[in-house]
Coordinates of C-alpha atoms in Angstrom, one line a residue:
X1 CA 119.9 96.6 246.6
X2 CA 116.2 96.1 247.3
X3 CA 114.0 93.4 247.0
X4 CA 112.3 95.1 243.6
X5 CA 115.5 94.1 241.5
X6 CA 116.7 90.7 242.5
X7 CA 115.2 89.6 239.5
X8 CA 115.3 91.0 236.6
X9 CA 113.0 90.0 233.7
X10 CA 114.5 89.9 229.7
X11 CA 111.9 88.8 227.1
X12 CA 114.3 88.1 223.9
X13 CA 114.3 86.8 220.1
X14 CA 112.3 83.1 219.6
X15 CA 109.7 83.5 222.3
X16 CA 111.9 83.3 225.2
X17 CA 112.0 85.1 228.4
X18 CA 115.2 85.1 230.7
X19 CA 114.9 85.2 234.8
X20 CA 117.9 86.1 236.5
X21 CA 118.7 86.0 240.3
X22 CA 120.5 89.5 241.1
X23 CA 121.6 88.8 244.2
X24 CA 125.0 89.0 243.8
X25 CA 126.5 89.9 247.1
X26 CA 125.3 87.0 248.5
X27 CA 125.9 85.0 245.7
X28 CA 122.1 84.9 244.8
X29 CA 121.3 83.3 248.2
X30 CA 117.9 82.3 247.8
X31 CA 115.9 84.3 250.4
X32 CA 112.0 83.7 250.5
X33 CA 111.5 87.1 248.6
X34 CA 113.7 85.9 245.4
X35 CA 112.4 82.6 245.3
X36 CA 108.8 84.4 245.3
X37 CA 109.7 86.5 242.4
X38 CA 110.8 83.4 240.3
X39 CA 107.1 81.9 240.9
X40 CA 105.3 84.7 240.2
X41 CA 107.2 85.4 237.4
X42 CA 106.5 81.5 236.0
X43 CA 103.1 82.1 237.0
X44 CA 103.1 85.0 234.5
X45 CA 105.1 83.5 232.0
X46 CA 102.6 80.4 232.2
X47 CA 99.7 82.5 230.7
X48 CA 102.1 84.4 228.2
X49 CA 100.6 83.0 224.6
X50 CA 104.0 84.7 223.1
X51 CA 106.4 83.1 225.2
X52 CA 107.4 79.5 224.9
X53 CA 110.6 78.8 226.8
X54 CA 112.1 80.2 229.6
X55 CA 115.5 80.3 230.8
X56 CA 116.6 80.5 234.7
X57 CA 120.1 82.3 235.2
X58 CA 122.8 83.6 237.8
X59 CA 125.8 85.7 237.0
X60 CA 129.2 84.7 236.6
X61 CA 130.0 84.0 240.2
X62 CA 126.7 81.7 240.8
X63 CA 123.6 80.3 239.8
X64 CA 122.7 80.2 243.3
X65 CA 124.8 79.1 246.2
X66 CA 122.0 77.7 248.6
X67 CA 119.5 79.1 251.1
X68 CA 119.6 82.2 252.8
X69 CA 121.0 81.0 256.1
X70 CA 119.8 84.8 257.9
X71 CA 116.2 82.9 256.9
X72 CA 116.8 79.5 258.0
X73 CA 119.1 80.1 261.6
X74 CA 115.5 80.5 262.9
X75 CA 112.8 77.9 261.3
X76 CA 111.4 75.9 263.9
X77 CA 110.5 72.1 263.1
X78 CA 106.9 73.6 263.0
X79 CA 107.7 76.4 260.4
X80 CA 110.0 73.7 258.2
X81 CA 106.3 71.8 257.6
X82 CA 104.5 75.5 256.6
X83 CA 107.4 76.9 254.8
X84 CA 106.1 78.9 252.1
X85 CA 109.6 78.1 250.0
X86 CA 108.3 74.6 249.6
X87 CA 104.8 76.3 247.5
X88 CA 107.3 78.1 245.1
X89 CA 109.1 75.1 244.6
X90 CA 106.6 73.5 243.6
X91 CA 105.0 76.0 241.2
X92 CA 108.8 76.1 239.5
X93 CA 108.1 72.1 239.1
X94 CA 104.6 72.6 237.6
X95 CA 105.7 74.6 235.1
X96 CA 104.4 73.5 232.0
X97 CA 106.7 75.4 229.5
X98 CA 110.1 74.3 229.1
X99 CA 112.4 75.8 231.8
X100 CA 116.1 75.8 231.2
X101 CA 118.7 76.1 233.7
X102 CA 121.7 78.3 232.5
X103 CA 124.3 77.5 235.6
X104 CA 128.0 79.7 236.2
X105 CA 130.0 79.3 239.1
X106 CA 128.5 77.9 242.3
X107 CA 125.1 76.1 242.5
X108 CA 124.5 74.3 246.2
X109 CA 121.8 73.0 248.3
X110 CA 118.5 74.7 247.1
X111 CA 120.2 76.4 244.2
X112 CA 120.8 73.0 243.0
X113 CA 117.6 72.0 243.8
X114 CA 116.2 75.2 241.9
X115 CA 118.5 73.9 239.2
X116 CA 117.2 70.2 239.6
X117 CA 113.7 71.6 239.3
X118 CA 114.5 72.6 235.9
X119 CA 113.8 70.7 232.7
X120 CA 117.2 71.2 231.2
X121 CA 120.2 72.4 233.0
X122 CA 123.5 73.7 230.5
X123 CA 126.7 74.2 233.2
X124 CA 129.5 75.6 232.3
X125 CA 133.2 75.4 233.0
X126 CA 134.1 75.6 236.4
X127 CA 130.9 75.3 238.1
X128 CA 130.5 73.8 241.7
X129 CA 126.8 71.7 242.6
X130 CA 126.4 70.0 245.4
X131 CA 124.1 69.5 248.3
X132 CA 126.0 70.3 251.2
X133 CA 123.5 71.4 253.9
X134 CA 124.9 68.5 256.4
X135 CA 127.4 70.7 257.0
X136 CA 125.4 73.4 258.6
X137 CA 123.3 70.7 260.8
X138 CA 120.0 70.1 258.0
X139 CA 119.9 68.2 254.8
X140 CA 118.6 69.2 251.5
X141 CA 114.5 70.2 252.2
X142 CA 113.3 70.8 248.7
X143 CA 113.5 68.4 246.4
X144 CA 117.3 67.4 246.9
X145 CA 117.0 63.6 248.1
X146 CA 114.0 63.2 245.8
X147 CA 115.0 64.7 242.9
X148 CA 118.7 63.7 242.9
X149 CA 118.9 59.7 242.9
X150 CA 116.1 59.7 240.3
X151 CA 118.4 61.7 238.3
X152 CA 122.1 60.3 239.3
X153 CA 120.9 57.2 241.2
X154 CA 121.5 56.1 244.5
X155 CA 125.2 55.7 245.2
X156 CA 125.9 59.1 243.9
X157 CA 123.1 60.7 245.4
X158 CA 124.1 59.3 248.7
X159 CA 128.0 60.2 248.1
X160 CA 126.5 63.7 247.5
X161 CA 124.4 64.1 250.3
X162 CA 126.5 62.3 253.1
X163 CA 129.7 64.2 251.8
X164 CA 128.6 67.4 251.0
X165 CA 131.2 67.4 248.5
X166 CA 131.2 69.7 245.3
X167 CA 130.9 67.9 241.6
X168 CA 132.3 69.5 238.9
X169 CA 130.8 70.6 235.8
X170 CA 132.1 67.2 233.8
X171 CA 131.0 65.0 236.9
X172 CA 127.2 67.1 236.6
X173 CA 127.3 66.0 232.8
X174 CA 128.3 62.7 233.2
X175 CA 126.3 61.7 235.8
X176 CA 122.9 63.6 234.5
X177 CA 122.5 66.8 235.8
X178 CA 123.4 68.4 232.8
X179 CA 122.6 68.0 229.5
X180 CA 125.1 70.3 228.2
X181 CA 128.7 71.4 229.4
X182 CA 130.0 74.3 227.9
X183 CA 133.1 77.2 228.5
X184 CA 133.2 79.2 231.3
X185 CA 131.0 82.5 230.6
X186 CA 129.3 80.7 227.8
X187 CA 126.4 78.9 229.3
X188 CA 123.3 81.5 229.1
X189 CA 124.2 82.1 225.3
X190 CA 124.3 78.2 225.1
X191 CA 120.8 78.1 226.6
X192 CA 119.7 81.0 224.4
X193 CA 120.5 78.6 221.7
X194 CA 118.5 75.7 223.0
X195 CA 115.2 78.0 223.3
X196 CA 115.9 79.2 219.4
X197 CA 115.3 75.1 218.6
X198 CA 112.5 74.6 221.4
X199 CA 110.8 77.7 220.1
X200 CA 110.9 76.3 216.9
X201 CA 108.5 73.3 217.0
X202 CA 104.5 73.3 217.9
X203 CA 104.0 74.6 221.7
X204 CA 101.6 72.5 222.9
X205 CA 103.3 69.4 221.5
X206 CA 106.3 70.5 223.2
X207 CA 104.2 70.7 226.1
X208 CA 102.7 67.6 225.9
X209 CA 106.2 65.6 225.6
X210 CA 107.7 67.6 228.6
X211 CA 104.4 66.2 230.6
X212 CA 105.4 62.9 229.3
X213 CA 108.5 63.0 230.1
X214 CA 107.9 64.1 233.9
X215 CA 104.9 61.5 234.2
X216 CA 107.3 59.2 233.7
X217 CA 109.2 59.4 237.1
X218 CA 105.5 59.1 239.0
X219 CA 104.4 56.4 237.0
X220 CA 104.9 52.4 236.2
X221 CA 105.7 51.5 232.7
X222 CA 102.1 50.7 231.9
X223 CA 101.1 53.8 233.1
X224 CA 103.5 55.8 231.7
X225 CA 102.4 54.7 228.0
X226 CA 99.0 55.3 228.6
X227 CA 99.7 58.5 229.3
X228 CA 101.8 58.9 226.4
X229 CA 99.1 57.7 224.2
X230 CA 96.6 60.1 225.6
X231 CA 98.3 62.9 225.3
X232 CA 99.5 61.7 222.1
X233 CA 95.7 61.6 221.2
X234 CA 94.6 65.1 222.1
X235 CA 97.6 66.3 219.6
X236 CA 96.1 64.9 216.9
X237 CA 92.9 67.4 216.9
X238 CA 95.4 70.5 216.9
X239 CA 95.8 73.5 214.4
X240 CA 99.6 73.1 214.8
X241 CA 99.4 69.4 214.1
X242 CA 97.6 70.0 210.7
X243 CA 99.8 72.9 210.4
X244 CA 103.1 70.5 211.2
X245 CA 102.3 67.9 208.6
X246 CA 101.3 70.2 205.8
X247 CA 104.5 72.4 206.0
X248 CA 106.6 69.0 206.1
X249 CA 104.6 67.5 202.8
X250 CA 104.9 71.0 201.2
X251 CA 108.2 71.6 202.1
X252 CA 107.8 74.8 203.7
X253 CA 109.0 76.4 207.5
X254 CA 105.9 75.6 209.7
X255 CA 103.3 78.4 211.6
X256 CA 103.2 77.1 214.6
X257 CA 100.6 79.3 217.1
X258 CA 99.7 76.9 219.7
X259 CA 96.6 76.0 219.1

């Protein structure tokens, strides 16, 4: 397989495009060149007036089952600092459209993370997660202790991280990871579901609470409402906002463009 396929790139119904890591010998092991493709695509998708959700998949077997350890065996403590993964990272986190996380089968250390990056993750039946890089001599380098105890909290978090033990799809729901559980083979058309709703409603207003929402982690309470307020604001001037209210009073389906 070369590195032109492992991803491939489906724009469907509602607006939506679907990403998905085709790696599957190596269980969508996330080498520098796949996680590349994944920014670069959300850099696209960013611009893309008709898309408004996106959705981040695996196959069956995995969503992603870590790192490419033929990568990492040789990153120096210098080369950890300058690692170009950490950039596409961070351009998945900056995404400003909603990004929803359709997990099968395994997703560890930076698949998790790539999962945890996410706005929304659906995980079906049978899934594995789990951060289990101290087993290999690291810990989790993008995102993992950051991202997880704001999510789960601290004792699990830790019990994660210091284990390296797996959670189950139930324990991912329960604890916050996921906001949907589904059947085994049925979480992409779960997520393909989700987008039809999100696609639905005014883009930029979506966009606007998804900022919100994120803010909210960086932020004090204070700060967090002024924000809200402000953003709040600035919907008020929109097309889709005048469009919103007049469909509700006249009791028609909304024209949402965006604008």
């Amino acid at each position: 397989m070369t590195e032109e396929n492992i991803l491939i790139v489906t724009d469907i119904d509602h607006n939506t495009r679907i990403l998905q890591l085709n790696r599957p010998a190596k269980l969508n092991a996330l080498n520098n060149a796949l996680l590349w493709q994944v920014a670069d695509a959300l850099i696209a998708a960013e611009t893309d007036k008709n898309i408004r959700v996106v959705i981040l998949t695996g196959n069956e077997k995995a969503f992603a089952a870590g790192a490419d350890l033929n990568e990492l065996k040789d990153v120096t403590a210098q080369g950890a600092l300058t690692d170009s993964r950490l950039k596409a990272f961070e351009i998945v986190r900056r995404f400003t459209k909603p990004l929803i996380a359709a997990v099968e089968g395994f997703a560890l250390g930076g698949g998790l993370e790539l999962t945890l990056s996410c706005d929304i993750a659906i995980v079906a039946e049978g899934a594995k997660l789990g951060v289990p890089e101290v087993k290999v001599g690291v810990m989790p380098g993008a995102g993992g202790t950051q991202i997880l105890p704001r999510m789960v909290g601290k004792a699990m978090a830790m019990k994660m991280a210091l284990s390296a033990q797996f959670i189950s799809a139930d324990e991912a729901l329960s604890c916050g990871i996921a906001a949907e559980k589904t059947k085994q083979g049925g979480a992409l058309e779960a997520a393909k579901t989700l987008a039809k709703h999100i696609s639905r409603n005014a883009p930029f207003a979506v966009q606007s609470a998804k900022a919100s929402i994120l803010n909210s982690f960086n932020s004090s309470l204070t700060e967090g409402l002024q924000y809200e307020r402000a953003r709040f604001a600035v919907l008020q001037a929109t097309e889709d906002k005048t469009e919103g209210m007049a469909a509700f009073l006249e009791k028609r389906p909304p024209n949402f463009k965006g604008s």
